[in-house]
Short mmCIF file of C-alpha atoms in Angstrom, two decimals:
data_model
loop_
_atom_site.label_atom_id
_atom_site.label_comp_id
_atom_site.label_asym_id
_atom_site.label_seq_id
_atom_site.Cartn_x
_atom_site.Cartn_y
_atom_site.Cartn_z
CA UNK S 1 25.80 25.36 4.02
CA UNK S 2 27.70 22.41 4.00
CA UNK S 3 27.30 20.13 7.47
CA UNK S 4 30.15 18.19 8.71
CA UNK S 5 30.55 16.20 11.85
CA UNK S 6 33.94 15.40 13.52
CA UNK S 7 34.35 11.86 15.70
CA UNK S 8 37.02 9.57 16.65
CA UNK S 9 39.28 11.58 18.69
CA UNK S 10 40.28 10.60 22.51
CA UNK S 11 43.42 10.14 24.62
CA UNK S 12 46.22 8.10 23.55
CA UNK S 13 49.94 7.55 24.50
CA UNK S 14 52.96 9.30 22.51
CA UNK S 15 53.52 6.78 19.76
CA UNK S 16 49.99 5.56 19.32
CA UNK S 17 47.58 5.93 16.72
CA UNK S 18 43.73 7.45 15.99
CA UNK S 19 41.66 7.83 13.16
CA UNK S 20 39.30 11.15 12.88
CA UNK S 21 36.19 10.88 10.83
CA UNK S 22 34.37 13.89 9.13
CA UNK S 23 31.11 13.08 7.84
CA UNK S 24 30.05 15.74 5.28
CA UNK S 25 26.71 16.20 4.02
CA UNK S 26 26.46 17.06 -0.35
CA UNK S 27 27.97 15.70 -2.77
CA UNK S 28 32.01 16.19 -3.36
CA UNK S 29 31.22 18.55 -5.70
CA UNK S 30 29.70 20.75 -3.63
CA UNK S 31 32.88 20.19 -1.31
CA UNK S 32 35.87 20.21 -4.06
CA UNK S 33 38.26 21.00 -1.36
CA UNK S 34 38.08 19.47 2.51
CA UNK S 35 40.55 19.96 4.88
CA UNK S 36 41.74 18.68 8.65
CA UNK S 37 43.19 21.66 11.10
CA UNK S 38 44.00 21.88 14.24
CA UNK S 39 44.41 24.44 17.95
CA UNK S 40 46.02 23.90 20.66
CA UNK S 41 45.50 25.79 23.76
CA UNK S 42 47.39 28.95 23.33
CA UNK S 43 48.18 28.62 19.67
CA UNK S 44 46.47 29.59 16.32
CA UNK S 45 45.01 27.29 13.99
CA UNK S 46 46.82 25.60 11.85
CA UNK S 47 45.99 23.34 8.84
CA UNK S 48 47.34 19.85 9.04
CA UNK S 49 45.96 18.12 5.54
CA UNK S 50 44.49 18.37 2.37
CA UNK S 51 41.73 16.90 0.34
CA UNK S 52 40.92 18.22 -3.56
CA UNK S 53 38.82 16.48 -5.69
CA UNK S 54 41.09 17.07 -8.75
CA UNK S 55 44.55 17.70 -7.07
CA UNK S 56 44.93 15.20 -4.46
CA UNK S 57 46.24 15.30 -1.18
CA UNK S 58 48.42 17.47 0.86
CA UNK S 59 49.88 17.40 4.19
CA UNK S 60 51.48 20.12 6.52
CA UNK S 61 55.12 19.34 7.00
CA UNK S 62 54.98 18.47 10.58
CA UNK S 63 52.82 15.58 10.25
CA UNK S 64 54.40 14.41 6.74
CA UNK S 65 55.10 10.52 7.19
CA UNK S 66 52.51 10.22 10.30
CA UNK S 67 49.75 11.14 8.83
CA UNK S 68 47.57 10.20 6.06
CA UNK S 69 44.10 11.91 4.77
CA UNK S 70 41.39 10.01 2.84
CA UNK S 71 38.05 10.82 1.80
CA UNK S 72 35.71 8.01 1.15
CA UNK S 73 32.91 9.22 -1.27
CA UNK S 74 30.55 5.96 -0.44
CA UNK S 75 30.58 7.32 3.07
CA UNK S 76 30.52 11.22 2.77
CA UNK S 77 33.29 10.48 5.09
CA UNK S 78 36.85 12.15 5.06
CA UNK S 79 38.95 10.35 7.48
CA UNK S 80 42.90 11.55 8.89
CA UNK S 81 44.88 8.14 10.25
CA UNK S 82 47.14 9.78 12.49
CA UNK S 83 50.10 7.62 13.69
CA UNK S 84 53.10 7.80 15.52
CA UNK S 85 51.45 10.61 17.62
CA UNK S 86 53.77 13.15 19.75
CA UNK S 87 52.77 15.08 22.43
CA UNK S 88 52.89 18.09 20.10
CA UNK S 89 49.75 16.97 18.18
CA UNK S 90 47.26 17.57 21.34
CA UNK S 91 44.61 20.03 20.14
CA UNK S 92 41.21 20.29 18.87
CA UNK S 93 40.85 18.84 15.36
CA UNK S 94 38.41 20.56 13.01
CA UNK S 95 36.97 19.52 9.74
CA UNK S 96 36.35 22.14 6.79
CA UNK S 97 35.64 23.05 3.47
CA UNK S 98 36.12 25.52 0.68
CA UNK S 99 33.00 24.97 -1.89
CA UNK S 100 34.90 27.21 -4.34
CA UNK S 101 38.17 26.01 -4.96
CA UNK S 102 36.86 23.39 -7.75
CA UNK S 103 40.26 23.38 -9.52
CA UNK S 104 42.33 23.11 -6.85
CA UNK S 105 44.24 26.51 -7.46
CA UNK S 106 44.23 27.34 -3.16
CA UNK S 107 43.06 23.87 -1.44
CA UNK S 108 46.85 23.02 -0.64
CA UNK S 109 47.50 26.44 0.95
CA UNK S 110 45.15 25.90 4.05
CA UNK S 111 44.03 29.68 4.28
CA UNK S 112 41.55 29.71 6.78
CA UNK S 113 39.56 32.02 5.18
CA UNK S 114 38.79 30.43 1.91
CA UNK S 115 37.19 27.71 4.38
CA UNK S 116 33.28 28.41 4.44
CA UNK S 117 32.05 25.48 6.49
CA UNK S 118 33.24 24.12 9.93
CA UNK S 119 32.49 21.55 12.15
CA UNK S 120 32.71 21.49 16.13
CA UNK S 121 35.94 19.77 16.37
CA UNK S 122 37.47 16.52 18.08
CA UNK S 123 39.87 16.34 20.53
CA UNK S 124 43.16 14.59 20.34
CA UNK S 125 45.07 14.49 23.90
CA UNK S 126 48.57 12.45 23.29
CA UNK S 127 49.88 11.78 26.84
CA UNK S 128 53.64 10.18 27.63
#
């Protein structure tokens, strides 16, 4: 079982800006596909970005152009710059991976279920 550990949310004003860390444990190929999602309170969970080790990175059309996902292999770390945040984006952020998607075939399609390993989350508040 993969381990990951999510930091670096907090409280910040409509327009402002955080960076989320996820440090994984493993190699990347172990975790070919890594992903950011998100809940808010009273709404499902919904994938925000994508990682693949062979395909690149995806992001979720509402956060296209605000947000940016990076994984940097010296660190084990996979990191989401969020910018320009709206209130909209308050929820619990949650790192995860799919250890079998090594081509990339499914990564981009954020199906919860194909995600094996979780972490406890971080929350992002975005207050006017």
């Amino acid at each position: 079982q993969i381990q990951l550990a999510e930091s670096g949310g907090g409280s910040v004003q409509t327009g402002g800006s955080l960076r989320l860390s996820c440090t994984a444990s493993g190699d990347t190929q172990s975790r070919p596909c890594m992903a950011w999602f998100r809940q808010a309170p009273g709404k499902e969970r919904e994938g925000v970005a994508t990682w693949h080790l062979l395909r690149g990175t995806t992001l979720a059309a509402p956060v296209k152009g605000r947000f940016t996902i990076r994984l940097d292999n010296d660190e084990n770390t996979l990191y989401l710059q969020m910018n320009s945040l709206k209130l909209e984006d308050t929820a619990m952020y949650y790192c995860a991976v799919d250890p079998d998607d090594f081509f990339g075939a499914t990564c981009h399609e954020l199906n919860e279920g194909a995600f094996t390993s979780w972490g406890q989350g971080t929350q992002v508040t975005v207050v006017a």
